Tab-separated table of C-alpha atoms in Angstrom:
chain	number	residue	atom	x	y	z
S	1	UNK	CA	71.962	89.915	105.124
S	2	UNK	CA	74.987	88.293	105.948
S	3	UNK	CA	77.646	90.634	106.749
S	4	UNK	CA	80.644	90.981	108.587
S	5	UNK	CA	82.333	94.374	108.635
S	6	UNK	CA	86.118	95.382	109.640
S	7	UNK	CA	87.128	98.362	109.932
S	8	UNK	CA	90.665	100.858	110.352
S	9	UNK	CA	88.655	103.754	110.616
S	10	UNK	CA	85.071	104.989	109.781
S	11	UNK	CA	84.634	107.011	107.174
S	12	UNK	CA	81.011	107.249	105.093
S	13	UNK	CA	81.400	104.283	102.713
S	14	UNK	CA	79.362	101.596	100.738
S	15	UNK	CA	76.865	99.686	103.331
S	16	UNK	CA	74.409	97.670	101.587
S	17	UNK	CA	76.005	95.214	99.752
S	18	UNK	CA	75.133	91.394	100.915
S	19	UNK	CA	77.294	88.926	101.991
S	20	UNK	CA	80.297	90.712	102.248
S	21	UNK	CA	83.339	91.360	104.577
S	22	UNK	CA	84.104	95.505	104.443
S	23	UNK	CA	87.443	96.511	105.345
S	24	UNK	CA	88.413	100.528	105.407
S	25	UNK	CA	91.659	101.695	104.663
S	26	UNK	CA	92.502	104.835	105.462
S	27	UNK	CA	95.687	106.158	103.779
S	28	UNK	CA	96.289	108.909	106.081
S	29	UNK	CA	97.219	106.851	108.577
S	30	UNK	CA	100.098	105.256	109.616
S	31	UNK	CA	101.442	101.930	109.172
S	32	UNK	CA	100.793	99.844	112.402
S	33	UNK	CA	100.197	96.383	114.015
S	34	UNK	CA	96.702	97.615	114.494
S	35	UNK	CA	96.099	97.553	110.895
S	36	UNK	CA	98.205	94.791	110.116
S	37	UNK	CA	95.840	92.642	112.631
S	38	UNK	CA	92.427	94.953	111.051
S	39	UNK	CA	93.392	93.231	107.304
S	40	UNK	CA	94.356	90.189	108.687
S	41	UNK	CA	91.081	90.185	110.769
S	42	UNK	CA	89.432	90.417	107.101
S	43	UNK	CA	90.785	87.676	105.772
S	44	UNK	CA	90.116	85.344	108.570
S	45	UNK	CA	86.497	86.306	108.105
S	46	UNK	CA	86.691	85.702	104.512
S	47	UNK	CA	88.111	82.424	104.941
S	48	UNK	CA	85.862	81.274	107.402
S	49	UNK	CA	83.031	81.757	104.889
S	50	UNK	CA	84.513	79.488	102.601
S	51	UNK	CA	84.926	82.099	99.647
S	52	UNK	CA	81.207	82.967	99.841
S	53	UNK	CA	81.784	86.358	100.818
S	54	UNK	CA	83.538	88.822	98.828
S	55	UNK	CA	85.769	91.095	100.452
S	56	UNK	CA	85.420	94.736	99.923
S	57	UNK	CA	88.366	97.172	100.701
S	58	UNK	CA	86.812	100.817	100.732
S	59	UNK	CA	90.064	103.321	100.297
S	60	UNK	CA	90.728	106.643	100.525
S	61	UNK	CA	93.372	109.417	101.742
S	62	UNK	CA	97.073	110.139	101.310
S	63	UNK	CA	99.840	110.144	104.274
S	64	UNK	CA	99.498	113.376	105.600
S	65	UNK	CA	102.739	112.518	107.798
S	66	UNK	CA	106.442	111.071	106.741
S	67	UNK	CA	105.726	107.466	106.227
S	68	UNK	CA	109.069	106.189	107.601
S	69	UNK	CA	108.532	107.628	110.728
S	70	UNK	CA	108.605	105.403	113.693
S	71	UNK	CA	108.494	101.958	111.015
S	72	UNK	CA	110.744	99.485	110.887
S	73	UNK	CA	111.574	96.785	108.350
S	74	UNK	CA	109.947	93.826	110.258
S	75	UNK	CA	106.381	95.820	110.491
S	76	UNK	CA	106.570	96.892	106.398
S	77	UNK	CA	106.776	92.968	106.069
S	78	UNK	CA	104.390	92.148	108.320
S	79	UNK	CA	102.349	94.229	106.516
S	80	UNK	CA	103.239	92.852	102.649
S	81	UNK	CA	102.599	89.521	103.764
S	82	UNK	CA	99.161	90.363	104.660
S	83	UNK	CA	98.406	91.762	101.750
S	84	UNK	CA	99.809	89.204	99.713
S	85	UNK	CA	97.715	86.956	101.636
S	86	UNK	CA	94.806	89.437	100.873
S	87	UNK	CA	95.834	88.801	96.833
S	88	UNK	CA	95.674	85.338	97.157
S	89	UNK	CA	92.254	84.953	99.480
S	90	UNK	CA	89.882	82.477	98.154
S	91	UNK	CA	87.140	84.954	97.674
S	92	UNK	CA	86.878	87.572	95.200
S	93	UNK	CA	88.368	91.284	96.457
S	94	UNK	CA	86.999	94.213	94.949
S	95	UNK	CA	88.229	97.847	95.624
S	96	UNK	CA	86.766	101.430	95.573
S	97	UNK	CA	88.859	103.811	95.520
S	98	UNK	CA	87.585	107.832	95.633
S	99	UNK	CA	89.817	110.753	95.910
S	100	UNK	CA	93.377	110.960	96.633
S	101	UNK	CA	94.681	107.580	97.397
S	102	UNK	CA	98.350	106.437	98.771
S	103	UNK	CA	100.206	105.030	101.180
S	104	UNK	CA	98.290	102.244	102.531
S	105	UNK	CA	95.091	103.210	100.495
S	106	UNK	CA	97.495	102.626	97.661
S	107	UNK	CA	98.801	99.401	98.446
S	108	UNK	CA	95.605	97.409	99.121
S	109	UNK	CA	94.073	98.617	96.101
S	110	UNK	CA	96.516	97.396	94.252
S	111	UNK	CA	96.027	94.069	95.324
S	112	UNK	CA	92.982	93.250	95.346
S	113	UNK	CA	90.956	91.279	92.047
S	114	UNK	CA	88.598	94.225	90.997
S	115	UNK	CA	89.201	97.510	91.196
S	116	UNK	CA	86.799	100.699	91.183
S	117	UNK	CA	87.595	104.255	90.837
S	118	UNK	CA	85.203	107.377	91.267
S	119	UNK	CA	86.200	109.846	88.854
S	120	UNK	CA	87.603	112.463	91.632
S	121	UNK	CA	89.729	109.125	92.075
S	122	UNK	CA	94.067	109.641	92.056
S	123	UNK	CA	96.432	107.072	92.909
S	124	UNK	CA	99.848	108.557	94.559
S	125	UNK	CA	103.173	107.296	95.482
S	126	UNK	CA	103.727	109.003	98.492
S	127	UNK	CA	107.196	111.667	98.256
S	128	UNK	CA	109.498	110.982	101.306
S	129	UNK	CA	113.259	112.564	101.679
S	130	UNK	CA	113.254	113.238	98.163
S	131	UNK	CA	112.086	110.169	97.004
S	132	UNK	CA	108.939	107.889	96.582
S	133	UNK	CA	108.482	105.173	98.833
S	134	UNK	CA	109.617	101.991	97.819
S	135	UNK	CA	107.176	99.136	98.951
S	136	UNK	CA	105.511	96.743	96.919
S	137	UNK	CA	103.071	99.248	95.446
S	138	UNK	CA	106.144	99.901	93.065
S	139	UNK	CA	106.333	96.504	91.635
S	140	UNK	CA	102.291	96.074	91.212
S	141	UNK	CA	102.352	99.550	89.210
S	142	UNK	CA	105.681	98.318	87.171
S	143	UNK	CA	104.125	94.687	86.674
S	144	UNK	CA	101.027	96.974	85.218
S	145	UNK	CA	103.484	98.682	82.584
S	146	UNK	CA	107.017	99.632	83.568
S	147	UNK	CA	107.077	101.468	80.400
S	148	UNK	CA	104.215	103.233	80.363
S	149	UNK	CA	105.055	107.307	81.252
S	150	UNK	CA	102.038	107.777	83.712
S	151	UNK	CA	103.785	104.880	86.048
S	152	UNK	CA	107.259	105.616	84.973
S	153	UNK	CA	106.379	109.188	86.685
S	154	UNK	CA	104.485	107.887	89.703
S	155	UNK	CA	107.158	105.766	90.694
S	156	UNK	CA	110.410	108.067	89.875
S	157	UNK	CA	108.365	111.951	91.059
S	158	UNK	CA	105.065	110.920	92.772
S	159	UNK	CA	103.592	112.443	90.035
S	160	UNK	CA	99.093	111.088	90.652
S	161	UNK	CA	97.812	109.105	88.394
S	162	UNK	CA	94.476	110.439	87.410
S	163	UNK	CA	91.558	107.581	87.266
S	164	UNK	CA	91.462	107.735	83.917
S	165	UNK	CA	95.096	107.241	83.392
S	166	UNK	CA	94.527	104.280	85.685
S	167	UNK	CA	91.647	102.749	83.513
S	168	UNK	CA	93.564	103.253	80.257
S	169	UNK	CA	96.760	101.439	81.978
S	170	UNK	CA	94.460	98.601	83.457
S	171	UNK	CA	95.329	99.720	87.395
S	172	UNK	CA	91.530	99.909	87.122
S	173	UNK	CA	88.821	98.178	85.844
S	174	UNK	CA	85.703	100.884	86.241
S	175	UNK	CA	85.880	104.461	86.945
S	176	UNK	CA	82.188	105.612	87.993
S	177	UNK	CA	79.691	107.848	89.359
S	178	UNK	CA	78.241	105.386	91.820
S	179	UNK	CA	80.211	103.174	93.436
S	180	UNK	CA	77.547	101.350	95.209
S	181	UNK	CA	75.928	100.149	92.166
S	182	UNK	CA	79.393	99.150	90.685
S	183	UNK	CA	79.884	97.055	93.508
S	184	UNK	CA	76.871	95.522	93.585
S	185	UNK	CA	77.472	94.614	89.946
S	186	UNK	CA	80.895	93.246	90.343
S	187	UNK	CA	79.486	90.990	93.235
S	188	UNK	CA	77.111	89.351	91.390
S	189	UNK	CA	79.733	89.269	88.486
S	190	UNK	CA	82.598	87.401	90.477
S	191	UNK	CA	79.666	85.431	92.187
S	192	UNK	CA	80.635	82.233	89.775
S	193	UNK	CA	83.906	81.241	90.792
S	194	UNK	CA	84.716	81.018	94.669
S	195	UNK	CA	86.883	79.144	96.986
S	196	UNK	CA	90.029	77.475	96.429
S	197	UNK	CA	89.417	77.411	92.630
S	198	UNK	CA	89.087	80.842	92.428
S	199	UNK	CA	92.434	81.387	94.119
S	200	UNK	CA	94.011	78.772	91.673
S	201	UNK	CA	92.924	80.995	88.948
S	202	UNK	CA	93.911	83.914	90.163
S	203	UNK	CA	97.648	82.381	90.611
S	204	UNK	CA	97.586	80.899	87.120
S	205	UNK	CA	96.438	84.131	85.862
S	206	UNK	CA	99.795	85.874	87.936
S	207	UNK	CA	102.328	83.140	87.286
S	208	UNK	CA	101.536	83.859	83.249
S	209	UNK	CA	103.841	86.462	82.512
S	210	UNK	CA	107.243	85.050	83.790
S	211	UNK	CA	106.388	81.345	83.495
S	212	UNK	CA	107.262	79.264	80.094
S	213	UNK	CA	104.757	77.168	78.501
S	214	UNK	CA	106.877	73.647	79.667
S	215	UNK	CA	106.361	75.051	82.951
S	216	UNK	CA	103.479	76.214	83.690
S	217	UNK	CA	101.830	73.088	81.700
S	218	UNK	CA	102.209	71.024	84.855
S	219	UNK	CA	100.560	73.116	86.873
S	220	UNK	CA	97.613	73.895	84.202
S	221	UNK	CA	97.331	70.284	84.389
S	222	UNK	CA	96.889	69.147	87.698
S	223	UNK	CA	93.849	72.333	87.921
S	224	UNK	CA	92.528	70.553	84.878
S	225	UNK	CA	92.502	67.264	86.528
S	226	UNK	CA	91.341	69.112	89.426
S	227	UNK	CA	88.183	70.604	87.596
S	228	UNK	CA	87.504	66.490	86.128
S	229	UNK	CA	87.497	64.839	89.568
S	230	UNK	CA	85.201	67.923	90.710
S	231	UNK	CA	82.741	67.268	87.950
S	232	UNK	CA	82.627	63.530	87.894
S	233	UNK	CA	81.612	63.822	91.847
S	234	UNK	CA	79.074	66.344	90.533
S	235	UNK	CA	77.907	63.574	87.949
S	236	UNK	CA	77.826	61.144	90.753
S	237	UNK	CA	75.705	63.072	92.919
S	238	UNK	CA	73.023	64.016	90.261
């Protein structure tokens, strides 16, 4: 087994799947350069495996304390751009979610490829001074379905979304008894497509919505040309 595990805080989770990098977010806690550096950590070792390894975030817990406290605006960044840097790793990311989930268990859900809820599973916008907080876990529920009333009242109240709310609204892809067995499934599932190709994918697959046809055609082209030159050099090989 080839594993590398990273870890926020240690909580019982899943174990036994192969060739993976494990990362634990806890959402009770609070933001910090700690976990910042623990995500980043992650992706280093995800990287450095060439896309092999899938990286599984394990996520659980609400803040139990007023998120704002003691943060500042250059720390919340530091800690979007490693999750967008999580969303955009060259290795498939799959997420389990189980019970309440929000604040930071909230936001790296949210970004990762696959996403797994057990059915005691609810995904909350933490309530702060009257208000939810406003990071990028907003925009990845809106970009989900503004419109839809289950996000419209997570957002505005804070209001949980239960998991099967989430699987109906596509925030997640399975809600299940056993998560260990739906995560050994969706490894061997996203065990295909790895590497940088998988991340150009994944960016085509984002850019979709709010790119025209004229220009995303350029960049559908060069990935095309990309996949040719890959299989010729197969051809030559063989």
């Amino acid at each position: 087994m080839n594993d590398a595990t990273t870890e926020t805080v240690l909580p019982a989770g899943i174990e036994e799947t192969a060739d993976h990098v494990l990362l634990r977010i806890d959402g009770r806690q609070a933001l910090s350069a700690e976990i910042v550096a623990a995500v980043a950590a992650a992706c280093d070792q995800a990287e450095d495996q060439g896309g092999r390894a899938k990286l599984i975030v394990q996520v659980s817990g609400t803040p139990e304390k007023p998120r704002a406290r003691g943060l500042t605006v250059s720390l919340v960044n530091k800690w979007e751009q490693v999750l967008r840097r999580m969303e955009r790793l060259p290795a498939a990311t799959i997420a389990v979610a189980t019970g309440d989930c929000g604040g930071l268990a909230l936001d790296a859900f949210l970004a990762a490829d696959y996403r797994i809820a057990t059915r005691s599973a609810r995904l909350t916008v933490p309530v702060e001074d009257g208000a939810t907080w406003p990071g990028m876990a907003l925009f990845r529920l809106a970009k989900h379905g503004a419109n839809a009333a289950v996000i419209r009242r997570a957002v505005l109240f804070g209001t949980p979304v239960e998991a099967a709310d989430g699987l109906a609204l596509n925030l997640v892809d399975e809600v299940v008894d056993d998560p260990a067995k739906a995560v050994a499934v969706a490894v061997e599932r996203s065990g295909v497509v790895a590497g940088a190709e998988l991340a150009i994918r994944r960016q085509l697959l984002l850019d979709a919505p709010t790119t025209s046809f004229e220009e995303a055609l350029g960049v559908h082209l060069a990935a095309c040309d990309r996949a040719l030159r890959r299989a010729a050099a197969a051809g030559a090989r063989s």
